[in-house]
Coordinates of C-alpha atoms and ligand atoms in Angstrom, one line a residue:
M1 CA 11.8 5.4 -17.3
N2 CA 14.9 5.5 -15.6
G3 CA 16.2 8.9 -14.6
R4 CA 19.1 9.8 -17.1
G5 CA 21.6 9.7 -13.8
A6 CA 21.0 6.2 -13.8
R7 CA 22.8 5.9 -17.3
S8 CA 25.9 8.2 -16.4
S9 CA 26.7 6.3 -13.4
T10 CA 25.4 2.5 -13.5
N11 CA 28.7 1.2 -10.9
P12 CA 26.2 0.0 -8.6
A13 CA 28.4 0.8 -5.5
A14 CA 28.9 4.4 -6.3
L15 CA 24.9 4.6 -6.8
K16 CA 24.5 2.7 -3.1
S17 CA 27.0 5.4 -1.6
L18 CA 25.3 8.2 -3.3
W19 CA 21.8 7.3 -2.1
L20 CA 23.2 6.4 1.7
N21 CA 25.2 9.9 1.9
R22 CA 22.2 11.9 0.9
R23 CA 20.5 10.7 4.3
T24 CA 22.6 13.6 5.7
S25 CA 22.0 16.3 3.4
R26 CA 20.2 19.2 4.6
E27 CA 18.2 19.3 0.7
A28 CA 14.7 18.6 0.5
L29 CA 15.4 16.6 -2.4
D30 CA 18.0 14.3 -0.4
Q31 CA 15.9 14.5 2.7
S32 CA 12.8 13.0 0.6
G33 CA 12.8 8.7 0.6
V34 CA 11.6 9.0 -3.1
W35 CA 14.1 11.6 -4.8
R36 CA 16.9 10.3 -2.5
F37 CA 16.9 7.6 -5.1
R38 CA 16.3 10.3 -8.5
E39 CA 18.6 8.5 -10.7
L40 CA 16.1 5.7 -11.5
L41 CA 13.3 8.3 -11.6
P42 CA 12.4 10.8 -14.5
H43 CA 14.0 13.4 -14.8
I44 CA 11.9 16.6 -13.4
P45 CA 13.7 20.2 -15.2
N46 CA 14.3 22.7 -12.2
P47 CA 13.3 20.6 -9.5
E48 CA 13.4 23.7 -7.1
E49 CA 10.9 25.0 -8.6
H50 CA 9.0 21.9 -9.2
V51 CA 9.3 19.5 -7.3
I52 CA 6.2 19.0 -4.6
T53 CA 8.0 17.3 -1.7
L54 CA 6.5 16.0 1.9
R55 CA 9.8 14.4 3.1
E56 CA 7.6 11.6 1.5
G57 CA 9.7 7.4 2.2
N58 CA 12.1 6.9 4.5
T59 CA 9.4 4.2 6.2
P60 CA 10.5 2.1 9.2
L61 CA 10.9 -1.9 8.7
Y62 CA 10.0 -3.6 11.8
R63 CA 10.4 -6.8 13.1
L64 CA 6.7 -8.6 14.0
P65 CA 8.1 -11.2 16.6
R66 CA 4.1 -12.1 17.9
C67 CA 3.3 -12.5 14.3
S68 CA 6.6 -14.2 13.4
R69 CA 5.8 -17.1 15.9
A70 CA 2.0 -17.2 15.1
V71 CA 3.1 -17.8 11.3
G72 CA 6.0 -19.7 12.0
V73 CA 8.6 -17.8 10.2
E74 CA 11.5 -17.1 11.9
N75 CA 12.5 -13.7 9.8
L76 CA 9.5 -11.8 9.3
Q77 CA 9.5 -8.0 8.9
A78 CA 7.4 -5.3 8.1
K79 CA 8.1 -2.3 5.8
H80 CA 5.1 0.4 7.2
Q81 CA 4.2 2.6 4.4
G82 CA 1.5 3.8 6.3
M83 CA 4.2 6.2 8.1
N84 CA 4.1 8.5 5.0
P85 CA 3.1 11.8 5.4
T86 CA -0.5 11.3 4.9
A87 CA -0.3 8.1 6.1
S88 CA -0.2 5.7 3.1
F89 CA 2.3 4.4 0.2
K90 CA 0.0 6.7 -2.0
D91 CA 2.4 9.7 -1.3
T92 CA 5.8 7.9 -2.8
G93 CA 4.2 8.1 -6.5
M94 CA 2.3 11.3 -6.0
T95 CA 4.9 13.4 -5.1
V96 CA 6.5 12.4 -8.4
A97 CA 3.3 12.5 -10.3
A98 CA 1.9 15.5 -9.0
S99 CA 5.4 17.3 -9.6
S100 CA 5.1 16.5 -13.2
A101 CA 1.5 18.0 -13.2
H102 CA 3.1 21.4 -11.5
Q103 CA 5.6 21.0 -14.3
G104 CA 3.3 20.8 -17.0
K105 CA 1.4 23.9 -15.5
F106 CA -1.9 21.9 -15.1
R107 CA -4.1 24.3 -12.6
W108 CA -6.4 20.8 -12.3
V109 CA -5.2 17.3 -10.9
A110 CA -7.7 14.3 -9.9
C111 CA -8.4 10.7 -9.3
A112 CA -10.9 8.6 -8.5
S113 CA -10.1 6.6 -5.3
T114 CA -11.0 4.1 -2.5
G115 CA -9.8 6.9 -0.2
N116 CA -5.8 6.9 -0.4
T117 CA -5.0 8.4 -3.3
S118 CA -7.4 11.3 -2.8
A119 CA -5.9 12.0 0.3
S120 CA -2.3 12.0 -0.9
M121 CA -3.5 14.0 -4.4
A122 CA -5.0 16.5 -2.2
A123 CA -2.2 17.2 0.1
Y124 CA 0.4 17.1 -2.6
A125 CA -1.7 19.4 -4.8
A126 CA -2.5 21.6 -2.2
R127 CA 1.2 22.4 -1.3
G128 CA 1.9 22.8 -5.2
N129 CA -0.9 25.3 -5.1
M130 CA -3.0 23.5 -7.3
C131 CA -6.9 22.6 -7.3
S132 CA -7.5 19.1 -7.4
M133 CA -11.1 17.1 -7.4
V134 CA -11.6 13.3 -5.9
L135 CA -14.3 11.3 -7.0
I136 CA -14.9 8.4 -4.7
P137 CA -17.8 5.7 -3.6
D138 CA -20.2 7.4 -1.6
G139 CA -20.7 5.3 1.7
K140 CA -17.6 3.3 1.1
I141 CA -14.5 4.9 2.1
S142 CA -13.4 5.6 5.7
W143 CA -14.2 8.5 7.5
G144 CA -10.5 8.9 7.9
K145 CA -9.4 9.2 4.1
L146 CA -12.5 11.4 3.5
S147 CA -11.3 13.8 6.1
Q148 CA -7.6 14.4 5.1
S149 CA -9.2 15.4 1.6
L150 CA -11.3 18.0 2.8
D151 CA -8.8 18.9 5.0
Y152 CA -6.2 19.5 2.3
G153 CA -8.8 21.6 0.2
A154 CA -9.9 19.5 -2.2
L155 CA -13.3 19.4 -4.6
T156 CA -14.7 15.9 -3.1
C157 CA -17.3 14.7 -4.5
Q158 CA -19.3 11.4 -3.3
L159 CA -20.2 9.8 -6.7
R160 CA -23.2 7.2 -6.0
T161 CA -21.4 4.7 -7.5
D162 CA -18.9 1.9 -6.7
F163 CA -14.5 2.6 -7.2
D164 CA -14.8 1.2 -10.8
G165 CA -17.7 3.5 -11.6
C166 CA -15.4 6.7 -10.2
V167 CA -13.1 5.5 -12.6
R168 CA -15.0 5.3 -15.7
I169 CA -16.5 9.0 -15.4
L170 CA -13.0 10.4 -14.3
N171 CA -11.7 8.8 -17.9
E172 CA -14.8 10.8 -19.7
L173 CA -13.9 13.5 -17.9
V174 CA -9.9 14.0 -18.6
R175 CA -10.8 13.2 -22.3
Q176 CA -13.2 16.6 -22.1
K177 CA -11.3 19.1 -19.8
P178 CA -7.6 19.7 -19.6
V179 CA -7.3 18.3 -15.8
Y180 CA -4.3 15.9 -15.1
L181 CA -5.3 12.4 -14.1
L182 CA -3.5 10.8 -11.0
N183 CA -4.6 7.9 -11.0
S184 CA -2.0 4.8 -10.9
V185 CA -2.1 4.5 -14.7
N186 CA -0.1 7.4 -14.4
P187 CA 3.5 6.3 -15.1
Y188 CA 4.8 8.8 -12.9
R189 CA 3.3 7.3 -9.9
I190 CA 4.5 3.6 -10.6
E191 CA 7.9 5.2 -11.1
G192 CA 7.8 6.7 -7.2
Q193 CA 6.0 3.9 -5.8
K194 CA 9.2 1.8 -7.0
T195 CA 11.5 3.8 -4.4
A196 CA 9.8 1.5 -1.6
A197 CA 11.5 -1.6 -3.4
I198 CA 14.5 0.0 -3.8
E199 CA 14.3 2.0 0.4
L200 CA 13.6 -2.0 1.4
M201 CA 16.5 -3.2 -0.1
E202 CA 19.0 -0.7 1.3
Q203 CA 17.5 -1.3 4.6
L204 CA 18.7 -5.0 4.0
A205 CA 21.7 -4.2 3.0
W206 CA 20.9 -5.1 -0.6
E207 CA 20.3 -8.7 0.7
P208 CA 17.0 -9.5 -0.7
P209 CA 14.1 -11.3 1.3
D210 CA 13.3 -14.7 -0.1
H211 CA 9.8 -13.2 -0.5
I212 CA 8.0 -9.9 -0.5
I213 CA 3.8 -9.7 0.1
V214 CA 2.1 -7.3 -1.2
P215 CA -2.1 -6.6 -0.9
G216 CA -3.9 -6.3 -4.5
G217 CA -6.7 -3.9 -5.1
N218 CA -5.6 -1.9 -8.3
L219 CA -2.4 -3.6 -8.9
G220 CA -0.4 -0.5 -9.8
N221 CA 1.6 -1.3 -6.2
S222 CA 2.6 -4.4 -7.1
S223 CA 3.6 -3.7 -10.4
A224 CA 5.8 -0.9 -9.2
I225 CA 7.6 -3.1 -6.7
G226 CA 8.2 -5.3 -9.1
K227 CA 9.6 -3.3 -11.9
A228 CA 11.9 -2.0 -9.2
L229 CA 13.0 -5.4 -8.4
L230 CA 13.9 -6.1 -12.0
E231 CA 15.6 -2.7 -12.6
M232 CA 17.6 -3.1 -9.3
R233 CA 18.9 -7.0 -10.6
E234 CA 19.5 -5.1 -14.3
L235 CA 21.6 -2.5 -12.8
K236 CA 23.3 -5.2 -10.7
L237 CA 22.5 -2.9 -7.2
I238 CA 20.7 -6.8 -6.2
S239 CA 22.2 -10.1 -7.5
R240 CA 18.5 -12.2 -7.3
L241 CA 14.7 -11.8 -7.3
P242 CA 12.6 -12.3 -4.3
K243 CA 9.2 -13.7 -4.7
L244 CA 6.7 -11.0 -5.2
S245 CA 3.2 -12.8 -3.6
I246 CA 0.0 -10.7 -4.2
I247 CA -3.2 -10.9 -1.8
Q248 CA -7.1 -10.0 -2.6
A249 CA -9.7 -10.0 -0.7
H250 CA -12.2 -12.9 -1.5
G251 CA -14.9 -10.4 -1.9
A252 CA -12.6 -8.3 -4.6
N253 CA -10.9 -11.1 -5.8
P254 CA -10.5 -10.6 -10.1
F255 CA -6.9 -10.9 -10.3
Y256 CA -6.9 -13.9 -8.3
R257 CA -9.7 -15.6 -10.1
S258 CA -8.1 -14.0 -13.4
V259 CA -4.9 -16.3 -12.4
R260 CA -6.6 -19.5 -10.9
E261 CA -9.4 -20.1 -13.2
F262 CA -8.0 -18.4 -16.7
G263 CA -4.1 -18.7 -16.1
G264 CA -4.2 -15.3 -16.8
K265 CA -5.6 -15.0 -20.3
K266 CA -8.5 -12.6 -19.1
L267 CA -9.5 -11.0 -16.2
E268 CA -13.2 -10.7 -15.5
P269 CA -15.0 -7.8 -13.7
M270 CA -16.9 -8.5 -10.9
T271 CA -19.1 -6.3 -8.4
A272 CA -16.8 -6.1 -5.5
D273 CA -17.1 -6.0 -1.7
T274 CA -15.5 -6.0 1.2
L275 CA -14.2 -3.9 4.5
A276 CA -11.3 -3.4 3.4
T277 CA -12.2 -0.9 1.5
A278 CA -9.3 0.8 0.2
I279 CA -9.3 -2.9 -2.2
R280 CA -12.8 -2.7 -2.9
I281 CA -12.0 -3.0 -7.0
G282 CA -13.6 -5.0 -9.2
N283 CA -11.9 -4.1 -12.3
P284 CA -8.1 -3.4 -11.8
A285 CA -6.2 -1.3 -14.0
S286 CA -3.0 -2.6 -14.3
W287 CA -3.5 -6.5 -13.7
K288 CA -1.9 -7.4 -17.0
K289 CA 1.6 -6.0 -15.5
A290 CA 0.8 -7.2 -11.7
L291 CA 0.9 -10.5 -14.1
R292 CA 3.7 -9.9 -16.0
V293 CA 5.3 -9.2 -12.2
L294 CA 4.1 -12.5 -10.8
Q295 CA 5.5 -14.6 -13.6
A296 CA 8.7 -12.9 -13.6
T297 CA 9.5 -13.0 -9.7
G298 CA 8.1 -16.4 -9.7
G299 CA 5.3 -15.0 -6.8
E300 CA 2.0 -16.1 -6.2
V301 CA -1.7 -15.2 -5.6
E302 CA -3.9 -15.4 -3.0
E303 CA -7.1 -14.4 -1.7
V304 CA -8.5 -14.0 1.9
T305 CA -11.3 -13.8 3.7
E306 CA -13.1 -11.1 5.5
V307 CA -12.5 -12.8 9.3
E308 CA -8.5 -13.7 8.2
I309 CA -8.2 -9.9 7.4
A310 CA -9.8 -9.1 10.6
A311 CA -7.7 -11.2 12.6
A312 CA -4.4 -10.6 11.1
K313 CA -5.0 -6.7 11.8
A314 CA -5.8 -7.2 15.1
E315 CA -2.1 -9.6 15.2
I316 CA -0.1 -6.6 13.5
G317 CA -1.6 -4.1 16.2
A318 CA -1.0 -6.9 19.2
D319 CA 2.7 -5.9 17.8
G320 CA 2.5 -2.4 18.4
I321 CA 2.5 -1.6 14.8
G322 CA -1.2 -1.7 14.0
C323 CA -2.5 -0.8 9.8
E324 CA -5.4 -0.4 8.0
P325 CA -7.7 -3.4 6.9
A326 CA -6.3 -3.7 3.8
S327 CA -2.7 -4.1 4.7
A328 CA -3.6 -6.8 6.6
V329 CA -4.3 -8.9 3.7
T330 CA -0.5 -9.4 4.0
L331 CA -0.5 -11.5 7.2
A332 CA -3.6 -13.0 6.0
G333 CA -2.2 -14.3 3.0
L334 CA 1.1 -15.5 4.4
K335 CA -0.8 -17.6 6.7
K336 CA -2.2 -19.5 3.5
L337 CA 1.1 -19.4 1.8
R338 CA 2.8 -21.2 4.8
R339 CA 0.3 -23.3 4.9
K340 CA 0.7 -24.4 1.2
G341 CA 3.9 -24.9 1.6
F342 CA 4.9 -22.0 -1.0
V343 CA 6.6 -19.9 1.9
K344 CA 9.4 -22.5 4.2
S345 CA 9.9 -21.7 7.5
G346 CA 13.1 -21.2 7.2
E347 CA 12.5 -18.3 4.5
S348 CA 12.7 -14.5 5.3
V349 CA 9.3 -13.0 4.3
V350 CA 8.6 -9.0 4.1
L351 CA 5.0 -7.7 4.3
I352 CA 4.2 -4.3 2.5
L353 CA 1.9 -2.6 5.3
T354 CA 0.5 0.1 3.2
G355 CA -1.7 2.4 5.1
H356 CA -1.8 3.1 9.1
L357 CA -4.1 1.9 11.4
L358 CA -6.0 5.8 12.1
K359 CA -7.0 5.4 8.5
D360 CA -10.3 3.7 9.5
P361 CA -10.9 3.7 12.8
D362 CA -14.1 2.1 12.8
F363 CA -13.3 -1.1 11.8
T364 CA -11.0 -1.4 14.6
I365 CA -13.4 -0.3 17.0
K366 CA -16.1 -2.4 15.8
F367 CA -13.6 -5.9 15.5
H368 CA -12.7 -4.8 19.1
R369 CA -16.0 -4.7 20.5
G370 CA -17.4 -7.6 18.5
D371 CA -19.6 -5.9 16.0
L372 CA -17.6 -6.1 13.2
F373 CA -19.3 -9.7 11.6
A374 CA -22.3 -9.2 14.1
G375 CA -25.4 -11.5 12.0
T376 CA -23.1 -11.9 9.0
V377 CA -21.2 -14.8 10.0
V378 CA -22.8 -18.4 9.7
A379 CA -22.3 -20.7 12.6
G380 CA -21.0 -23.9 11.6
T381 CA -18.8 -22.6 8.6
P382 CA -15.1 -22.2 8.4
D383 CA -15.6 -18.5 8.8
A384 CA -17.3 -18.9 12.2
A385 CA -14.8 -21.3 13.4
E386 CA -12.0 -18.3 12.7
A387 CA -14.2 -15.8 14.0
A388 CA -14.7 -17.5 17.4
Q389 CA -10.4 -17.8 17.3
A390 CA -10.4 -14.5 16.5
K391 CA -12.3 -13.5 19.7
S392 CA -9.1 -13.7 21.9
L393 CA -7.8 -10.8 19.7
Q394 CA -10.7 -8.6 20.5
R395 CA -10.3 -6.2 23.5
A396 CA -13.2 -4.3 24.2
P397 CA -12.8 -1.5 26.1
I398 CA -14.5 -1.2 29.5
V399 CA -16.6 1.1 31.8
L400 CA -15.9 1.5 35.2
D401 CA -16.8 3.8 37.8
A402 CA -14.7 6.4 38.7
N403 CA -13.0 4.1 41.6
L404 CA -9.8 3.0 42.3
G405 CA -11.3 -0.3 43.3
A406 CA -13.0 -0.9 40.1
V407 CA -9.6 0.0 38.1
I408 CA -7.3 -2.5 40.6
A409 CA -9.9 -5.0 40.2
A410 CA -9.7 -4.7 36.3
L411 CA -6.1 -4.6 36.8
D412 CA -5.9 -7.6 38.6
A413 CA -8.3 -9.4 35.7
A414 CA -6.5 -8.9 33.0
D415 CA -2.9 -9.9 34.6
R416 CA -4.5 -13.0 35.6
N417 CA -5.6 -13.8 32.0
S418 CA -2.4 -12.5 30.3
Ligands
F0G501 N1 -3.6 -0.9 0.7 C1 -4.3 0.0 0.5 C2 -4.2 0.5 2.0 C3 -4.6 1.3 -0.6 O1 -5.1 2.4 -0.2 C4 -4.5 0.5 -1.9 C5 -5.1 1.3 -3.1 C6 -4.1 -0.7 -2.2 C7 -3.6 -1.4 -0.9 C8 -4.1 -1.7 -3.1 O2 -3.0 -1.0 -3.8 O3 -4.5 -0.3 -6.1 O4 -1.7 -0.5 -5.8 O5 -3.4 -2.3 -5.7 N2 -5.9 2.4 -3.0 C9 -6.3 2.9 -4.0 C10 -7.0 4.6 -3.5 C11 -7.1 2.5 -5.0 O6 -7.7 4.8 -4.3 O7 -6.5 4.8 -2.7 P1 -3.1 -1.0 -5.3

């Protein structure tokens, strides 16, 4: 599903300079880090009327010096998709899919979500003057995300089930009511999410890294990034493919198991459980597409434990970047891929951080207070060893009397230990 522009101008050098020049434009469409690449997106007629944009995309690519040393990869960077308008990567796909709903004159849009899709959808629906309905698992999404969908005016329903149960009900709903479905099975979402990879290549002067690492939940994002890579190679915008690897939480690892146990021939749905609630998904919709991406790029699939996720999140935080737990599986997964020799020290790696640190402050505070795994990690297990190691990353707040002496003593103690 390429935009018509790509066909009329397939000269890669011309496309690259067109996209770069748009960065200086005053037009909303050009200022969006998604619509800037509209030659590779579906065409929306009358864009001035129908395109809903919050100037999404244009996200930074950061070096991670501490993580880099800890993992033993010299060239390690993170593309922070949490720096989007609603603080997750979902905005890049939502601007395209919500615009398509607007063009189709839908009054209602809806999604099932672990929290980020719903926050994004609610914002874009509000901007486009559409009504939105959110189905989320009761009690299993972070407050930050829930608060967003409330503030953006969505009809927010907390269903007594998990994400997969919400999807089942949503699929029934759209069969019976004229409601536009905005989950990532919507092809417009995937098209918009491709732009993260296009923008990344532009930031790297069109010199692909050796590895890109993404979290895997419903597997829409890995499919989108993979699709973008293949299209860019086809259009000769890049000359080779990075390996795209997908990381899942151990408690929500149906894709990992599909690849490792069944050679990708089938996927057994599971009841998922992880503190990285964004990827608490047991029956991923886009697993076949993600499998094709793994095969086409030669990437790997890996799983990581809860403790590994929490430690990796704090390490990314210590580099002054921060992200939500689901994003941190990328660094945790990279450590494993390094240990297995799949990623070599001289290779270049880009982690895709999918959500902002402030999406889930509860997780972060519990980790730093030492409460996150209280009573759940069994002594003598590898988890306990990891948890003990992660302690060095914990920075619990300290309560002091309001006097200068106590504050100076705290400063001196911290200075001695740093
Ligand atoms: N990271 C974050 C922060 C997410 O919110 C999600 C998915 C993923 C990673 C996984 O991406 O599903 O494309 O493989 N969140 C969805 C939601 C399911 O409803 O917000 P995926």
